Amino acid sequence: MQNSLKQQPDERGHFGPYGGRYVAETLMPLILEVEKAWNAAKKDPKYWAQYDELQRDYVGRPSPLYFAEPTTKKLGGAKVYFKRDELNHTGSHKINNTIGQILLAMRMGKTRIIAETGAGQHGVATATVCARFGLPCTVFMGATDIERQKPNVFRMKLLGAEVRPVTSGAGTLKDAMNEALRDWVTNVHDTFYIIGTVAGPHPYPSMVRDFQSIIGRETRAQMLEREGRLPDLLVACIGGGSNAMGLFHPFLDDASVKIMGVEAGGYGLDKSHAASLNGGRPGILHGNMTYLLQNTDGQIEEGHSISAGLDYPGIGPEHAWLHDQKRAQYVSITDEEALEGFKECTRLEGIIPALEPAHAYAQVMKVAPKMKPSDIIVMNMCGRGDKDIFTVAEKFGVKL
Amino acid sequence: MTNRIDTVFAALKKEGRAALVTFITAGDPNATKSLEVLKALPAAGADIIELGMPFTDPMADGPTIQASALRALTGGADMHKTLQMVRDFRADNTTTPIVLMGYANPCFQYGFEKFASDAAQAGVDGLIIVDLPPEEDDALLVYTTPANLHLIKLVTPTTTEDRLKAILPKASGFLYYVSITGITGAASANFPAVKKHIESIRKHTGLPIAAGFGIKTPGDVAAFKSAVDAVVVGSAIIDRIGVEKVSVANDATAFVKTLRAAL
């Protein structure tokens, strides 16, 4: 199709000026090898048959599209639907991607898996598929994140993964990714790096997007079946941006569908936050060019968000491109607003959201009342909140 | 216009000796001491100096250089100060080549065009940008070539002959052979394997070849000297800067002297 927004990236992994392969030469042959293997796997029906079977029987897909009636009534505007990816095995959308990547790793004959994690959801999803396929797994996790995501750390260990604490920098997701890249460069011959988001060197941003697009493809079919038409607005939270890219991508060419990504506003955009598009500038980090939180000297600044999964100073390069193209609108929600969303969703819907989609929910609370009752919103409920109860309890001054 | 890197390699070829390349981070542990060490390196035996441009996220570096960059940044280092340090060095040394080494983002934020021009004017002779492989380096190369700056390319144990074809047409100054698959300051290099690989690379290029990463001791330097045109030592020197001592410059330069004696 001509002028399709779905044709990105180019053959070198560029989404307009963003993306690319900004890695040390030691990694280049590996990156090229991953790309070659991925291009072959993509065309192999047997590969997808195995992926589809695991998504159905192991993950529990398709995830339901749920009409959030109490939220709709309370907000008094657009009809609100949740895409229920928090019901997936392991509790988030992350496993959509880890299944795709571990199948690829095994095709390539790799015998050891590494991953980075922030909130621990990607770490758990990686440790899970490693347990399932019997591969050793090392997960790099910032020491600060280990402290605030204890349940997921324990979960990873139960699944047989080694969780390696990263103390460099602020000990969060960015530092975990640095350390994972350092490990990969050291163990190039046997190791596959399962990146958890739509960032990193090409082919990761588009590969992870293709795995996560199962969210948007299902949503599209379910919406057509249920309402006989496409939604008017998609809302998803963004750290690196994988759940959002997965929901958005199949709708990019549907001009009637508005797209809204929700960044972590932290303490506020004039203070400490993790909103790369709203508060950053283009730069180069972790293998790609994209919007980054940085100072004038190009030194990367630590993000802040109440949600460890959004606490990343960059964003996937395709989001950077969609932002410049104005195809998607990127807004931000503060910690306080996200906590309100968390409370409201829990009480109204009987669904405890992860703090990440609580940002998306808080945005829905803002926009739904301004829309018509005939309008339809789909929000991606990309993770469940069990992992966050300690953080939330502390914020509410409750001792567990 | 000749480049100091070419001059040094030509002279050492006649002399039949490999070059000693020393790496320090600009501004580590602070601006004054760092300049003091920089100025003392040529007399201690450094033939070429790599000056690290500090970056918050040095993904190819081990703990030593990570800590060194962090000390520099905490001490207020930035790209303007790094270039000023080169100008101050050039005030009394016009012959020792300086190669700036670091990561793409601080250069990109400075502006590739202005960076290449300011670096050349300050007296820089070459650049090593670790995360700018041939696939992504055109945006900088268009400015470094007219400025007479060598954009030095990296070759690694994972580099195949096919891959060399992508790297060599863009290489100038010298080839930097990363002698381990890993990060700086890590386990020592496997010398026989490196030697064999470097010999095969020489069939495809006449550029001088320097080996770095995992070379730490005068013994390592002695082992490498016959196979390469230059040996690079970084983390082992920075280890002498990082510890709080009375005279950082004396400790670092005394160690550099022992490295040079091994050549």
XYZ file of C-alpha atoms in Angstrom:
663
model
C 0.000 0.000 0.000
C 1.289 3.440 -0.857
C 1.751 6.039 1.869
C 1.085 3.437 4.520
C 2.295 4.286 8.005
C 2.769 0.570 8.577
C 5.723 0.201 6.178
C 8.373 1.425 8.623
C 11.225 0.842 9.223
C 13.506 0.870 6.160
C 15.879 -2.040 5.589
C 18.427 -0.510 7.967
C 15.920 -0.131 10.735
C 15.236 3.588 10.445
C 11.855 5.090 11.268
C 12.469 8.442 9.598
C 15.564 9.719 11.435
C 15.009 7.375 14.409
C 15.995 3.795 15.161
C 19.075 2.379 13.442
C 21.919 0.267 14.816
C 24.118 2.315 17.152
C 26.077 -0.518 18.743
C 29.711 -1.451 19.271
C 31.303 -3.313 16.378
C 31.560 -6.493 18.504
C 27.767 -6.674 18.495
C 27.207 -5.836 14.833
C 27.679 -9.380 13.487
C 25.215 -10.629 16.108
C 22.652 -7.991 15.336
C 22.926 -8.877 11.657
C 22.584 -12.564 12.521
C 19.444 -11.899 14.591
C 18.014 -9.868 11.719
C 18.713 -12.611 9.197
C 17.188 -15.285 11.437
C 14.149 -13.109 12.112
C 13.602 -12.436 8.410
C 13.661 -16.172 7.765
C 11.417 -17.043 10.727
C 8.888 -14.406 9.701
C 8.271 -16.285 6.461
C 8.112 -19.725 8.047
C 4.532 -20.972 8.671
C 5.891 -23.604 11.071
C 7.427 -20.897 13.251
C 4.122 -19.042 13.459
C 2.150 -22.233 14.041
C 4.222 -22.883 17.156
C 3.913 -19.226 18.232
C 0.117 -19.293 17.770
C -0.305 -22.557 19.628
C 1.675 -21.273 22.612
C -0.248 -17.996 22.592
C -3.512 -19.917 22.692
C -2.762 -22.751 25.106
C 0.041 -21.371 27.265
C -0.683 -17.626 27.413
C -4.457 -17.863 27.110
C -4.979 -15.682 24.063
C -7.003 -14.114 22.672
C -7.360 -11.858 25.697
C -10.917 -10.565 26.113
C -12.126 -7.158 24.984
C -14.162 -6.051 27.975
C -16.826 -3.340 28.068
C -15.984 -1.334 31.199
C -19.569 -0.400 31.981
C -19.043 1.071 35.485
C -16.245 3.307 34.213
C -18.331 4.336 31.212
C -21.314 5.230 33.439
C -19.198 7.107 35.978
C -17.342 9.162 33.382
C -20.512 9.893 31.435
C -18.979 10.131 27.990
C -17.479 7.672 25.536
C -17.931 3.927 25.835
C -14.781 2.508 27.417
C -13.389 -0.924 26.589
C -10.358 -2.615 28.147
C -8.153 -4.971 26.173
C -7.503 -7.462 28.950
C -3.832 -8.289 28.474
C -3.410 -8.382 32.245
C -5.158 -11.753 32.106
C -2.299 -13.303 30.151
C -0.156 -15.935 31.802
C 2.419 -14.050 33.934
C 0.117 -11.056 34.240
C 1.086 -8.726 31.456
C 1.558 -8.281 27.723
C 5.280 -9.021 28.013
C 4.909 -12.743 27.310
C 3.553 -12.047 23.786
C 7.096 -10.993 22.933
C 9.196 -13.405 24.998
C 7.550 -16.405 23.338
C 8.363 -15.042 19.901
C 11.955 -14.303 20.825
C 12.750 -17.553 22.611
C 11.468 -19.525 19.613
C 13.808 -17.435 17.475
C 16.721 -17.968 19.897
C 16.222 -21.730 19.675
C 16.073 -21.615 15.858
C 19.440 -19.849 16.018
C 20.863 -22.556 18.269
C 21.472 -20.183 21.189
C 21.730 -21.889 24.554
C 21.613 -19.044 27.068
C 19.121 -16.203 27.501
C 19.638 -12.770 29.029
C 17.117 -9.992 29.596
C 16.760 -6.633 31.307
C 13.800 -5.724 33.434
C 12.385 -2.665 35.169
C 9.097 -3.549 36.854
C 10.032 -7.192 36.628
C 7.194 -8.085 34.247
C 9.513 -8.672 31.303
C 11.935 -10.512 33.582
C 9.153 -12.811 34.785
C 7.902 -13.354 31.223
C 11.448 -14.219 30.104
C 12.149 -16.473 33.095
C 8.836 -18.224 32.377
C 9.587 -19.114 28.771
C 13.131 -20.123 29.768
C 11.666 -22.522 32.334
C 9.234 -23.824 29.730
C 11.983 -24.504 27.177
C 14.747 -25.436 29.608
C 17.211 -22.640 28.829
C 19.353 -20.935 31.490
C 18.267 -17.355 32.091
C 20.004 -14.323 33.570
C 17.931 -11.228 34.236
C 19.610 -7.870 34.842
C 17.660 -5.639 37.177
C 18.517 -2.330 38.802
C 19.157 -2.588 42.533
C 16.567 0.147 43.154
C 13.976 -1.771 41.144
C 14.792 -5.008 42.968
C 13.901 -3.205 46.170
C 10.546 -1.907 44.906
C 9.493 -5.014 42.960
C 10.231 -7.787 45.446
C 7.379 -10.131 44.458
C 8.560 -10.271 40.851
C 12.169 -10.841 41.918
C 11.071 -13.843 43.955
C 8.922 -15.063 41.077
C 11.897 -14.963 38.685
C 14.037 -16.898 41.136
C 11.304 -19.521 41.604
C 11.272 -19.926 37.829
C 14.967 -20.718 37.923
C 16.385 -17.435 36.663
C 19.433 -15.744 38.069
C 18.567 -12.136 38.959
C 21.690 -10.015 38.734
C 21.456 -6.703 40.630
C 22.811 -3.670 38.771
C 24.186 -0.932 40.986
C 25.608 1.438 38.359
C 23.753 4.703 37.734
C 20.493 4.977 39.650
C 20.034 1.204 39.546
C 16.976 1.275 37.292
C 15.952 0.004 33.847
C 18.476 2.027 31.811
C 21.366 0.682 33.878
C 19.999 -2.864 33.617
C 19.985 -2.492 29.830
C 23.610 -1.255 29.820
C 24.632 -4.259 31.869
C 22.705 -6.691 29.645
C 24.475 -5.237 26.585
C 27.834 -5.643 28.381
C 27.013 -9.273 29.118
C 25.937 -9.881 25.516
C 29.152 -8.410 24.121
C 31.078 -10.730 26.457
C 29.081 -13.878 25.629
C 28.399 -13.325 21.948
C 28.679 -16.932 20.880
C 26.009 -18.697 22.924
C 23.732 -15.945 24.213
C 20.496 -14.440 22.921
C 19.346 -11.134 24.359
C 15.555 -10.964 24.724
C 14.871 -7.222 24.766
C 11.581 -6.403 26.437
C 10.454 -3.340 24.586
C 10.261 -1.754 21.134
C 13.699 -0.161 21.525
C 17.343 -1.157 21.061
C 19.191 -1.763 17.799
C 17.363 -2.903 14.661
C 15.676 -5.431 14.294
C 14.425 -5.314 17.901
C 12.013 -2.342 17.656
C 10.107 -3.776 14.694
C 10.467 -7.404 15.797
C 9.041 -6.741 19.273
C 6.303 -4.642 17.674
C 5.379 -7.512 15.366
C 5.065 -9.875 18.353
C 3.033 -7.357 20.349
C 0.788 -6.477 17.395
C -1.261 -9.516 18.332
C -2.895 -7.106 20.814
C -4.055 -4.696 18.112
C -5.036 -7.406 15.622
C -7.251 -9.111 18.195
C -8.709 -5.781 19.314
C -9.603 -4.911 15.750
C -11.399 -8.214 15.109
C -13.138 -8.188 18.511
C -14.304 -4.598 18.066
C -15.654 -5.272 14.583
C -17.516 -8.293 15.900
C -18.898 -6.501 18.939
C -19.632 -2.994 17.643
C -19.446 -3.486 13.896
C -16.956 -0.664 13.597
C -13.502 0.507 14.607
C -12.909 2.401 17.871
C -12.505 6.205 17.860
C -9.618 6.354 20.302
C -6.867 4.018 21.494
C -5.136 4.733 24.813
C -2.042 2.977 26.148
C 0.744 3.778 28.612
C 4.328 4.117 27.412
C 7.688 3.393 28.995
C 9.670 1.919 26.126
C 6.308 1.579 24.446
C 5.776 -2.095 23.571
C 2.185 -2.559 24.714
C 1.233 0.722 23.054
C 2.989 -0.118 19.787
C 1.285 -3.520 19.822
C -2.157 -1.944 20.194
C -1.521 0.975 17.815
C 0.252 -0.619 14.880
C -2.658 -2.467 13.214
C -4.671 0.808 13.313
C -2.028 3.220 11.984
C -3.632 3.489 8.535
C -7.167 3.966 9.882
C -7.436 7.754 9.902
C -10.671 7.700 11.916
C -8.928 6.037 14.853
C -7.204 8.558 17.138
C -4.165 7.300 18.976
C -2.982 8.448 22.378
C 0.164 7.343 24.195
C 0.498 8.131 27.902
C 3.951 8.872 29.271
C 4.905 8.890 32.931
C 4.750 12.469 34.189
C 6.316 11.522 37.543
C 6.296 14.515 39.897
C 5.356 16.761 36.940
C 6.983 17.737 33.635
C 8.710 20.709 35.291
C 10.183 18.331 37.881
C 11.428 14.754 37.707
C 9.559 12.549 35.229
C 10.020 9.843 32.584
C 8.258 11.533 29.643
C 10.845 11.300 26.839
C 8.648 12.755 24.085
C 7.138 15.543 26.157
C 10.290 16.413 28.048
C 13.250 15.122 26.006
C 15.113 15.603 22.717
C 16.422 13.240 20.026
C 19.665 11.476 20.856
C 21.483 8.132 20.744
C 21.292 5.461 23.447
C 21.016 1.676 23.688
C 21.458 1.090 19.986
C 18.917 3.528 18.623
C 18.230 7.161 17.928
C 15.136 8.363 19.694
C 13.847 10.974 22.141
C 15.830 10.881 25.388
C 15.894 12.598 28.732
C 19.282 14.271 28.724
C 21.147 17.436 29.619
C 22.663 19.876 27.094
C 25.950 17.896 27.117
C 24.145 14.730 25.998
C 24.456 13.024 29.370
C 21.450 10.801 30.045
C 19.243 11.854 32.929
C 17.506 9.466 35.268
C 13.793 9.284 34.751
C 11.362 9.149 37.626
C 8.027 7.419 37.803
C 6.087 5.707 40.557
C 5.880 2.886 38.048
C 9.139 0.987 37.604
C 7.943 -0.181 34.184
C 7.717 3.362 32.814
C 10.897 4.627 34.443
C 13.066 4.733 31.323
C 14.740 7.848 29.832
C 14.067 6.783 26.231
C 11.189 5.545 24.092
C 10.861 3.201 21.133
C 11.964 4.885 17.866
C 8.663 4.192 16.101
C 6.861 6.247 18.754
C 9.373 9.060 18.179
C 8.512 8.921 14.498
C 4.725 8.758 15.050
C 5.097 11.753 17.380
C 6.919 13.774 14.704
C 4.375 12.647 12.085
C 1.620 13.707 14.504
C -0.135 10.393 13.824
C -0.249 9.731 17.543
C -0.674 12.188 20.373
C 1.556 11.737 23.411
C 0.392 13.072 26.746
C 1.599 12.569 30.300
C 0.037 11.564 33.612
C 1.654 12.298 36.976
C 2.288 9.818 39.801
C -0.614 11.344 41.751
C -3.028 11.082 38.838
C -1.946 7.485 38.199
C -2.621 6.600 41.846
C -6.108 8.119 41.523
C -6.619 6.033 38.399
C -5.380 2.956 40.243
C -7.900 3.512 43.073
C -10.781 4.355 40.781
C -10.279 1.376 38.478
C -9.924 -1.029 41.382
C -13.104 0.143 43.098
C -15.247 0.608 39.997
C -14.239 -2.363 37.921
C -12.953 -4.862 40.450
C -9.741 -4.933 38.455
C -6.488 -4.009 40.188
C -4.416 -2.509 37.393
C -0.643 -2.370 37.343
C 0.632 1.163 37.948
C 1.610 1.310 34.267
C -1.932 0.983 32.803
C -3.187 3.034 35.764
C -1.570 5.919 33.831
C -3.654 5.000 30.783
C -6.764 4.747 32.940
C -6.105 8.198 34.431
C -5.938 9.566 30.890
C -9.231 7.843 30.028
C -10.726 9.577 33.094
C -9.675 12.896 31.530
C -10.787 12.372 27.944
C -13.859 10.093 28.101
C -16.149 12.731 29.694
C -15.367 15.112 26.820
C -16.425 12.582 24.200
C -19.881 11.588 22.933
C -21.706 8.494 24.248
C -21.557 7.102 20.723
C -17.732 7.296 20.759
C -15.641 4.273 21.630
C -12.337 4.147 23.522
C -10.123 1.081 23.809
C -7.588 1.176 26.631
C -4.915 -1.463 26.928
C -4.978 -3.008 30.399
C -1.480 -4.290 29.831
C -0.702 -5.611 33.311
C -2.218 -6.525 36.632
C -1.423 -4.734 39.855
C -0.454 -7.561 42.233
C 3.206 -6.625 41.905
C 2.476 -3.008 42.893
C 0.533 -3.465 46.124
C 3.625 -2.753 48.256
C 4.359 0.519 46.447
C 0.734 1.584 46.627
C 0.389 0.626 50.292
C 3.426 2.733 51.105
C 1.954 5.715 49.208
C -1.298 5.316 51.131
C 0.610 5.079 54.393
C -0.477 1.478 55.008
C 1.906 -1.039 56.548
C 1.573 -4.579 55.165
C 47.843 18.476 5.428
C 49.471 15.728 7.430
C 47.874 14.216 10.471
C 49.981 13.591 13.588
C 48.763 9.974 13.729
C 50.218 9.257 10.275
C 53.473 11.000 11.205
C 53.903 8.946 14.380
C 53.199 5.602 12.706
C 55.569 6.451 9.843
C 58.369 7.353 12.270
C 57.854 4.262 14.444
C 57.836 2.017 11.396
C 61.345 3.233 10.607
C 62.325 2.727 14.219
C 60.796 -0.782 14.172
C 58.850 -0.288 17.383
C 55.158 -0.558 18.209
C 53.412 2.540 19.542
C 52.191 2.835 23.093
C 48.673 4.247 23.197
C 47.424 5.331 26.600
C 43.811 6.025 27.527
C 42.636 8.392 30.228
C 39.229 9.973 30.781
C 39.067 13.751 30.377
C 38.345 15.398 33.708
C 39.095 12.351 35.884
C 39.402 12.739 38.826
C 39.063 16.489 38.251
C 40.037 19.005 35.570
C 43.364 20.065 37.118
C 44.747 16.616 37.884
C 43.524 15.228 34.591
C 45.396 17.917 32.634
C 48.464 17.264 34.774
C 48.381 13.541 33.846
C 47.709 14.323 30.182
C 50.689 16.648 29.976
C 52.968 14.093 31.673
C 52.047 11.143 29.410
C 54.323 11.868 26.406
C 57.447 12.141 28.580
C 56.498 8.883 30.313
C 56.431 7.116 26.965
C 52.982 7.499 25.425
C 53.231 7.785 21.640
C 49.515 8.422 21.118
C 46.953 9.545 23.666
C 43.342 8.477 23.721
C 41.291 10.944 25.678
C 37.943 9.617 26.835
C 34.904 11.835 26.455
C 32.905 10.976 29.580
C 29.402 9.565 29.108
C 26.792 8.452 31.628
C 26.086 5.165 29.814
C 29.334 3.669 28.519
C 27.932 0.332 27.369
C 31.257 -1.058 26.071
C 33.167 -0.218 29.227
C 33.830 -2.173 32.374
C 33.584 -0.932 35.976
C 36.940 0.930 35.937
C 36.144 3.230 33.032
C 32.493 3.540 34.091
C 33.666 4.814 37.466
C 36.208 7.065 35.807
C 33.550 8.695 33.585
C 31.301 9.141 36.589
C 34.099 10.831 38.594
C 34.717 13.178 35.678
C 31.023 14.041 35.243
C 30.572 14.536 38.964
C 33.538 16.895 38.799
C 31.750 18.957 36.143
C 33.315 17.571 32.960
C 31.575 18.209 29.648
C 32.492 18.347 25.959
C 33.544 22.004 26.077
C 35.967 21.270 28.921
C 37.309 18.191 27.123
C 38.126 20.298 24.051
C 39.656 23.001 26.263
C 41.871 20.339 27.819
C 43.174 19.467 24.346
C 43.893 23.160 23.637
C 45.772 23.451 26.936
C 47.789 20.338 26.077
C 48.616 21.677 22.611
C 50.012 24.892 24.157
C 53.241 22.998 24.836
C 52.937 19.794 22.790
C 52.404 19.948 19.044
C 53.518 16.434 18.129
C 51.733 13.776 20.223
C 48.533 12.687 18.483
C 45.305 12.917 20.447
C 42.355 10.652 19.709
C 39.052 11.439 21.365
C 37.226 8.258 22.324
C 33.673 7.904 23.525
C 30.052 7.498 22.600
C 27.906 9.116 19.946
C 25.368 11.029 21.999
C 27.565 13.748 23.549
C 29.048 14.405 20.067
C 25.580 14.400 18.489
C 24.263 16.885 21.055
C 27.271 19.144 20.482
C 26.380 18.924 16.777
C 28.438 16.612 14.522
C 29.546 19.483 12.245
C 30.604 21.828 15.047
C 32.140 18.935 16.959
C 34.373 17.874 14.056
C 35.417 21.439 13.366
C 36.047 22.430 17.013
C 37.901 19.182 17.737
C 40.197 19.629 14.738
C 40.886 23.251 15.679
C 41.640 22.278 19.274
C 44.310 19.897 18.020
C 42.548 16.535 17.935
C 43.801 14.062 15.311
C 41.296 11.233 15.404
C 37.992 10.043 16.820
C 36.816 6.652 18.052
C 33.064 6.598 18.520
C 32.286 3.202 19.963
C 28.584 3.034 19.094
C 28.866 4.417 15.571
C 29.395 1.367 13.327
C 29.856 1.839 9.550
C 26.071 1.556 9.139
C 25.529 4.790 11.064
C 28.718 6.847 10.717
C 28.033 8.782 7.495
C 26.449 11.655 9.409
C 29.778 12.270 11.185
C 32.160 11.152 8.443
C 31.016 13.955 6.127
C 32.520 16.432 8.607
C 35.586 14.554 9.865
C 37.095 13.906 6.429
C 37.367 17.590 5.371
C 38.570 18.485 8.903
C 41.522 16.063 8.523
C 40.306 14.002 11.473
C 40.691 10.229 11.256
C 37.487 8.381 12.146
C 39.092 5.250 13.532
C 37.153 2.039 13.020
C 36.943 -0.905 15.359
C 37.555 -4.515 14.354
C 36.762 -7.325 16.788
C 37.150 -11.090 17.207
C 33.615 -11.390 15.779
C 34.516 -9.492 12.596
C 34.298 -11.772 9.560
C 35.909 -11.159 6.165
C 32.504 -10.054 4.853
C 32.205 -7.586 7.656
C 35.707 -6.224 6.939
C 34.406 -5.198 3.526
C 31.926 -2.871 5.226
C 34.497 -1.482 7.673
C 37.740 -1.015 5.707
C 36.539 1.411 3.014
C 35.606 3.812 5.827
C 38.687 3.284 8.006
C 41.531 5.767 8.277
C 44.425 6.526 10.649
C 44.644 3.043 12.128
C 42.410 0.065 12.835
C 41.546 -0.482 16.462
C 41.461 -4.224 17.113
C 39.288 -4.980 20.150
C 41.206 -7.997 21.374
C 38.451 -9.606 23.450
C 34.718 -10.104 23.044
C 33.809 -8.107 26.061
C 34.133 -4.807 27.826
C 37.174 -2.726 28.719
C 39.192 -3.891 31.690
C 37.880 -7.450 31.436
C 39.791 -10.741 31.229
C 43.112 -10.744 29.415
C 43.160 -11.274 25.686
C 43.863 -14.645 24.066
C 47.069 -13.598 22.360
C 47.550 -16.470 19.854
C 43.966 -16.125 18.545
C 44.306 -12.346 18.265
C 47.633 -12.674 16.447
C 46.141 -15.068 13.920
C 43.141 -12.856 13.266
C 45.281 -9.726 12.896
C 47.510 -11.516 10.389
C 44.454 -12.347 8.291
C 43.216 -8.743 8.488
C 46.580 -7.470 7.221
C 45.879 -9.216 3.918
C 43.097 -6.701 3.361
C 44.589 -3.435 4.592
C 47.832 -1.516 4.867
C 46.566 0.556 7.811
C 48.437 0.283 11.105
C 46.644 -1.973 13.589
C 46.365 -1.215 17.290
C 45.191 -3.773 19.835
C 43.243 -2.745 22.922
C 40.856 -4.136 25.595
C 42.205 -6.649 28.088
C 45.834 -5.442 27.832
C 46.907 -4.565 31.341
C 50.520 -5.292 32.183
C 54.008 -4.762 30.775
C 53.891 -8.535 30.100
C 50.747 -8.160 27.970
C 52.387 -5.294 26.087
C 55.483 -7.394 25.414
C 53.355 -10.290 24.152
C 51.465 -8.092 21.695
C 54.228 -5.865 20.396
C 55.394 -8.117 17.579
C 51.906 -8.670 16.166
C 50.609 -5.109 16.110
C 51.627 -1.546 15.303
C 50.308 -0.218 18.597
C 49.077 -1.437 21.967
C 46.395 0.394 23.903
C 46.255 0.401 27.693
C 43.368 2.107 29.479
C 41.749 0.593 32.562
C 45.095 -0.401 34.107
C 46.254 3.241 33.953
C 42.951 4.549 35.254
C 43.229 2.169 38.188
C 46.205 4.345 39.218
C 44.161 7.529 38.850
C 41.032 6.349 40.596
C 42.613 5.694 43.959
C 43.065 8.741 46.156
C 46.782 9.325 46.324
C 49.096 12.243 46.912
C 50.252 12.473 43.335
C 47.956 10.996 40.747
C 50.227 12.109 37.926
C 53.304 10.419 39.396
C 51.527 7.089 39.932
C 50.021 7.040 36.474
C 53.175 8.122 34.680
C 55.402 5.728 36.633
C 53.162 2.895 35.433
C 53.195 4.173 31.849
C 56.991 4.114 31.983
C 56.934 0.394 32.826
C 54.597 -0.224 29.877
C 56.870 1.692 27.541
C 59.917 -0.203 28.781
C 58.229 -3.407 27.601
C 58.158 -2.225 23.978
